[in-house]
CSV table of C-alpha atoms in Angstrom, one decimal:
chain,number,residue,atom,x,y,z
A,1,MET,CA,22.9,20.9,57.9
A,2,LYS,CA,24.3,22.0,54.6
A,3,THR,CA,27.5,23.3,56.3
A,4,LYS,CA,28.0,19.8,57.9
A,5,SER,CA,27.7,18.1,54.5
A,6,ILE,CA,30.3,20.4,53.0
A,7,LEU,CA,32.7,19.8,55.9
A,8,PHE,CA,32.2,16.1,55.5
A,9,LEU,CA,33.0,16.2,51.8
A,10,ILE,CA,36.1,18.3,52.5
A,11,CYS,CA,37.3,15.9,55.1
A,12,LEU,CA,36.6,13.0,52.7
A,13,CYS,CA,38.6,14.7,49.9
A,14,PHE,CA,41.6,15.2,52.3
A,15,ALA,CA,41.4,11.6,53.5
A,16,THR,CA,41.4,10.4,49.9
A,17,MET,CA,44.4,12.6,49.0
A,18,ALA,CA,46.2,11.4,52.1
A,19,ASN,CA,45.7,7.8,51.2
A,20,ARG,CA,47.0,8.4,47.7
A,21,LEU,CA,50.0,10.4,49.1
A,22,TYR,CA,51.0,7.7,51.5
A,23,ALA,CA,50.1,4.6,49.4
A,24,GLN,CA,53.1,2.3,49.4
A,25,GLY,CA,53.7,-1.4,49.0
A,26,THR,CA,55.4,-3.7,51.6
A,27,LEU,CA,57.4,-6.9,50.9
A,28,LYS,CA,56.7,-9.4,53.7
A,29,PHE,CA,59.0,-12.4,53.4
A,30,GLU,CA,58.0,-15.9,54.7
A,31,LYS,CA,61.6,-16.2,56.0
A,32,GLU,CA,64.7,-14.1,55.7
A,33,THR,CA,67.3,-16.8,56.4
A,34,HIS,CA,67.7,-20.2,54.8
A,35,GLU,CA,69.9,-22.9,56.2
A,36,PHE,CA,71.0,-25.4,53.5
A,37,GLY,CA,72.8,-27.6,56.0
A,38,LYS,CA,75.5,-29.8,54.3
A,39,ILE,CA,75.9,-29.4,50.6
A,40,ALA,CA,78.3,-31.1,48.1
A,41,GLN,CA,81.4,-29.2,46.9
A,42,GLY,CA,80.9,-27.8,43.4
A,43,VAL,CA,77.3,-28.8,43.2
A,44,PRO,CA,74.9,-25.8,42.8
A,45,VAL,CA,72.0,-25.5,45.2
A,46,SER,CA,69.1,-23.0,45.2
A,47,TYR,CA,66.4,-21.6,47.4
A,48,GLU,CA,63.4,-19.4,46.7
A,49,PHE,CA,62.6,-16.7,49.3
A,50,LYS,CA,58.8,-16.1,48.8
A,51,PHE,CA,57.2,-12.8,49.7
A,52,LYS,CA,53.8,-11.1,49.6
A,53,ASN,CA,53.0,-7.5,49.1
A,54,THR,CA,51.0,-6.6,52.2
A,55,GLY,CA,50.9,-2.8,51.4
A,56,ASN,CA,48.4,-0.8,49.4
A,57,ALA,CA,50.5,0.0,46.3
A,58,PRO,CA,52.5,-2.0,43.7
A,59,VAL,CA,56.1,-2.9,44.5
A,60,VAL,CA,58.9,-2.9,41.9
A,61,ILE,CA,62.1,-4.6,42.8
A,62,SER,CA,64.9,-2.6,41.1
A,63,ASN,CA,67.9,-4.6,42.1
A,64,VAL,CA,69.1,-7.8,43.9
A,65,GLN,CA,72.8,-7.9,44.9
A,66,ALA,CA,74.6,-10.9,46.3
A,67,SER,CA,77.6,-10.5,48.7
A,68,CYS,CA,79.7,-12.8,46.5
A,69,GLY,CA,80.0,-13.9,42.9
A,70,CYS,CA,79.2,-17.5,43.9
A,71,THR,CA,75.6,-16.5,44.5
A,72,THR,CA,73.4,-15.8,41.4
A,73,PRO,CA,70.1,-14.2,42.3
A,74,GLU,CA,66.9,-14.2,40.2
A,75,TRP,CA,63.7,-12.4,41.1
A,76,THR,CA,60.2,-11.3,40.2
A,77,ASN,CA,60.9,-8.5,37.7
A,78,THR,CA,57.3,-7.3,37.1
A,79,PRO,CA,55.3,-5.0,39.5
A,80,VAL,CA,53.9,-7.0,42.4
A,81,LEU,CA,50.3,-5.7,43.1
A,82,PRO,CA,48.9,-5.5,46.7
A,83,GLY,CA,48.0,-8.9,48.0
A,84,LYS,CA,50.1,-10.7,45.3
A,85,SER,CA,53.2,-12.8,45.8
A,86,GLY,CA,56.7,-13.0,44.3
A,87,PHE,CA,60.1,-14.6,44.9
A,88,ILE,CA,63.9,-14.0,45.2
A,89,LYS,CA,65.8,-17.1,44.1
A,90,ALA,CA,69.4,-17.5,45.4
A,91,SER,CA,71.6,-20.1,43.6
A,92,TYR,CA,74.8,-20.9,45.3
A,93,ASN,CA,77.8,-22.8,44.0
A,94,ALA,CA,80.9,-23.1,46.2
A,95,ALA,CA,84.3,-24.4,45.2
A,96,ALA,CA,85.8,-24.0,48.7
A,97,MET,CA,84.8,-26.3,51.5
A,98,GLY,CA,83.7,-25.1,54.9
A,99,ALA,CA,80.9,-23.0,56.5
A,100,PHE,CA,79.4,-20.1,54.5
A,101,ASN,CA,77.1,-17.2,55.4
A,102,LYS,CA,76.1,-15.0,52.4
A,103,SER,CA,73.7,-12.1,52.1
A,104,ILE,CA,71.4,-11.0,49.3
A,105,THR,CA,70.4,-7.3,49.4
A,106,VAL,CA,66.9,-6.5,47.9
A,107,THR,CA,66.2,-3.0,46.7
A,108,SER,CA,62.6,-1.9,45.9
A,109,ASN,CA,60.2,1.0,46.2
A,110,GLY,CA,58.5,-0.6,49.1
A,111,THR,CA,58.3,0.7,52.7
A,112,ASN,CA,61.5,-1.1,53.5
A,113,SER,CA,63.5,0.1,50.4
A,114,THR,CA,66.4,-2.2,51.4
A,115,GLN,CA,66.0,-5.7,52.8
A,116,VAL,CA,68.7,-8.3,53.4
A,117,LEU,CA,68.2,-12.1,53.1
A,118,TYR,CA,70.8,-14.7,54.2
A,119,ILE,CA,71.8,-18.2,53.0
A,120,LYS,CA,73.9,-20.4,55.3
A,121,GLY,CA,75.4,-23.9,55.2
A,122,THR,CA,78.5,-26.0,55.1
A,123,VAL,CA,80.3,-27.2,52.0
A,124,VAL,CA,81.6,-30.8,52.2
A,125,ASP,CA,83.1,-33.3,49.9
A,126,LYS,CA,80.6,-35.2,47.8
A,127,ALA,CA,81.6,-38.6,49.2
A,128,GLU,CA,81.4,-37.3,52.8
A,129,LEU,CA,77.9,-35.9,52.2
A,130,LYS,CA,76.7,-39.2,50.6
A,131,ALA,CA,78.1,-41.2,53.5
A,132,SER,CA,76.4,-39.1,56.1
A,133,LEU,CA,72.9,-39.6,54.7
A,134,THR,CA,70.6,-41.7,56.8
A,135,PRO,CA,68.3,-44.4,55.2
A,136,GLU,CA,65.3,-42.1,56.0
A,137,GLN,CA,66.9,-39.1,54.2
A,138,LYS,CA,67.7,-41.2,51.1
A,139,ALA,CA,64.2,-42.7,51.1
A,140,LEU,CA,62.5,-39.2,51.2
A,141,SER,CA,64.8,-37.6,48.7
A,142,PRO,CA,63.8,-36.6,45.2
A,143,ARG,CA,65.5,-39.0,42.7
A,144,ALA,CA,66.6,-37.8,39.2
A,145,THR,CA,67.0,-40.2,36.3
A,146,LEU,CA,67.6,-39.6,32.6
A,147,THR,CA,65.6,-41.4,29.9
A,148,ASN,CA,68.6,-41.0,27.6
A,149,ALA,CA,72.2,-40.3,28.5
A,150,ALA,CA,73.5,-38.7,25.2
A,151,HIS,CA,72.6,-36.8,22.1
A,152,ASN,CA,74.5,-36.7,18.8
A,153,PHE,CA,74.0,-33.5,16.7
A,154,GLY,CA,75.9,-34.9,13.7
A,155,LYS,CA,77.7,-32.2,11.7
A,156,LEU,CA,77.8,-28.7,13.2
A,157,GLU,CA,79.4,-25.6,11.9
A,158,SER,CA,81.8,-23.8,14.3
A,159,GLY,CA,79.8,-21.2,16.2
A,160,GLN,CA,76.4,-22.7,15.2
A,161,LYS,CA,73.8,-22.8,17.9
A,162,ALA,CA,72.3,-26.3,18.4
A,163,VAL,CA,69.5,-27.2,20.8
A,164,THR,CA,68.3,-30.5,22.3
A,165,LYS,CA,65.8,-31.4,25.0
A,166,VAL,CA,66.7,-33.8,27.9
A,167,THR,CA,63.9,-35.7,29.7
A,168,VAL,CA,64.4,-35.9,33.5
A,169,LYS,CA,62.2,-38.2,35.6
A,170,ASN,CA,61.6,-37.9,39.3
A,171,THR,CA,61.3,-41.4,40.8
A,172,GLY,CA,61.6,-40.1,44.4
A,173,LYS,CA,59.2,-39.0,47.1
A,174,LYS,CA,59.6,-35.2,47.0
A,175,GLU,CA,59.5,-32.5,44.4
A,176,LEU,CA,62.6,-32.4,42.1
A,177,THR,CA,64.2,-29.1,41.0
A,178,ILE,CA,67.0,-28.6,38.5
A,179,ASP,CA,69.6,-26.3,40.0
A,180,GLY,CA,72.1,-25.8,37.1
A,181,ILE,CA,74.5,-27.4,34.8
A,182,GLN,CA,78.3,-27.5,34.3
A,183,SER,CA,80.5,-28.3,31.3
A,184,ALA,CA,84.3,-28.1,30.9
A,185,CYS,CA,84.0,-26.1,27.7
A,186,ASN,CA,81.6,-23.4,29.0
A,187,CYS,CA,79.9,-23.8,25.6
A,188,VAL,CA,76.6,-25.2,27.0
A,189,THR,CA,73.8,-23.3,28.6
A,190,TYR,CA,70.4,-24.5,29.8
A,191,LYS,CA,66.8,-23.7,30.5
A,192,SER,CA,64.6,-25.7,32.8
A,193,LEU,CA,61.2,-25.9,31.0
A,194,THR,CA,59.8,-27.7,34.0
A,195,PRO,CA,61.1,-25.9,37.1
A,196,LYS,CA,59.4,-28.3,39.6
A,197,ILE,CA,59.0,-32.0,38.8
A,198,LYS,CA,56.5,-33.8,40.9
A,199,PRO,CA,57.2,-37.4,42.1
A,200,GLY,CA,56.5,-39.9,39.3
A,201,SER,CA,56.5,-37.1,36.7
A,202,GLU,CA,58.9,-36.0,34.0
A,203,GLY,CA,60.4,-32.7,33.2
A,204,ILE,CA,62.4,-31.1,30.3
A,205,VAL,CA,65.8,-29.5,30.4
A,206,GLU,CA,66.7,-27.6,27.2
A,207,LEU,CA,70.5,-27.6,26.4
A,208,THR,CA,72.0,-25.1,24.0
A,209,TYR,CA,75.4,-26.0,22.5
A,210,ILE,CA,77.6,-23.6,20.6
A,211,PRO,CA,80.8,-25.4,19.6
A,212,ARG,CA,84.1,-23.6,18.9
A,213,VAL,CA,86.7,-26.4,18.5
A,214,LEU,CA,86.9,-28.4,15.3
A,215,GLY,CA,86.7,-32.1,15.0
A,216,ASP,CA,84.8,-34.9,16.8
A,217,GLN,CA,83.6,-33.5,20.1
A,218,THR,CA,82.0,-35.0,23.2
A,219,GLU,CA,81.0,-32.5,25.9
A,220,ILE,CA,80.1,-34.0,29.3
A,221,VAL,CA,77.3,-31.9,30.8
A,222,LYS,CA,76.7,-32.3,34.6
A,223,ILE,CA,73.0,-31.6,35.4
A,224,SER,CA,72.6,-30.7,39.1
A,225,SER,CA,69.4,-31.1,41.1
A,226,ASN,CA,68.2,-31.4,44.7
A,227,ASP,CA,68.5,-35.2,44.6
A,228,ILE,CA,70.7,-35.6,47.7
A,229,VAL,CA,71.6,-39.2,46.8
A,230,SER,CA,72.9,-38.4,43.3
A,231,PRO,CA,73.0,-34.6,43.0
A,232,GLU,CA,74.6,-34.8,39.5
A,233,LEU,CA,73.6,-36.6,36.3
A,234,SER,CA,76.0,-36.9,33.3
A,235,PHE,CA,74.7,-36.2,29.8
A,236,ASN,CA,76.9,-36.3,26.7
A,237,LEU,CA,76.6,-34.0,23.8
A,238,LYS,CA,78.3,-35.2,20.6
A,239,ALA,CA,79.1,-33.5,17.3
A,240,LYS,CA,81.5,-33.4,14.4
A,241,VAL,CA,82.4,-29.7,14.2
A,242,VAL,CA,83.5,-28.3,10.9
A,243,GLN,CA,84.6,-24.9,9.8
A,244,SER,CA,81.7,-24.5,7.3
A,245,LEU,CA,78.7,-26.6,6.2
A,246,SER,CA,78.6,-24.7,2.9
A,247,ALA,CA,80.3,-26.8,0.2
A,248,GLN,CA,81.9,-24.7,-2.5
A,249,SER,CA,81.2,-25.9,-6.0
A,250,VAL,CA,84.0,-25.3,-8.5
A,251,LEU,CA,84.3,-25.4,-12.3
A,252,LYS,CA,87.6,-26.2,-14.0
A,253,GLU,CA,88.4,-23.8,-16.7
A,254,ASN,CA,91.7,-24.0,-18.5
A,255,SER,CA,92.9,-26.4,-15.8
A,256,ALA,CA,92.3,-23.8,-13.1
A,257,ALA,CA,89.6,-24.1,-10.3
A,258,VAL,CA,87.1,-21.3,-10.6
A,259,PRO,CA,84.4,-20.8,-7.9
A,260,PHE,CA,80.9,-21.5,-9.2
A,261,LYS,CA,78.8,-18.4,-9.5
């Protein structure tokens, strides 16, 4: 009887060691291909590929690489524990019209160390896309509106960082997401403080402006969303940009201007 107990304990120890040795996480995606359908030329769109770790060990995503520079991926950058979920977000912005089929390669320490996701669709002219929408599609679309269309910073120093918050309201029937912004000066960046705006609710987009050109400036910022009726909203950032905000005091001494110390 004693011998059987010892053998049982030995087998249990080996089983535990084996489980630890072969413990590995597994990323299980809800879907591996997303079809955008028709999208407007030059208007960013995005999609989140959701996954769950169905394995028995944490999974760490080490890299996500898109097949082209027009696709900008984001992903869950913390360890995903067994049973927990994460995402890979693909944001696509195409200048050329026509069909597209792009891949996103996901590298992790999971059982499938390399997995490939795909986004597809057709880029068309904005007017063509709007004309092809049915009344039902328009009625069910998220609808983005701005409570204010401009912000004046007043005087700003060249290179100074200035921040303002824009309120976006969803008056549509579905959840609204902000997909990106565009500005001619490339001097404006954004952060969506409310990634998903429910119907009837408001969200905040934070705009950061770093001016470089002196004088009175008006920067037109195009805010893109998944509103298929009006995928872009215009917001104006205004400022009087000066070389320096520090006024230098001078004292006149013997008819010569001397910097105040």
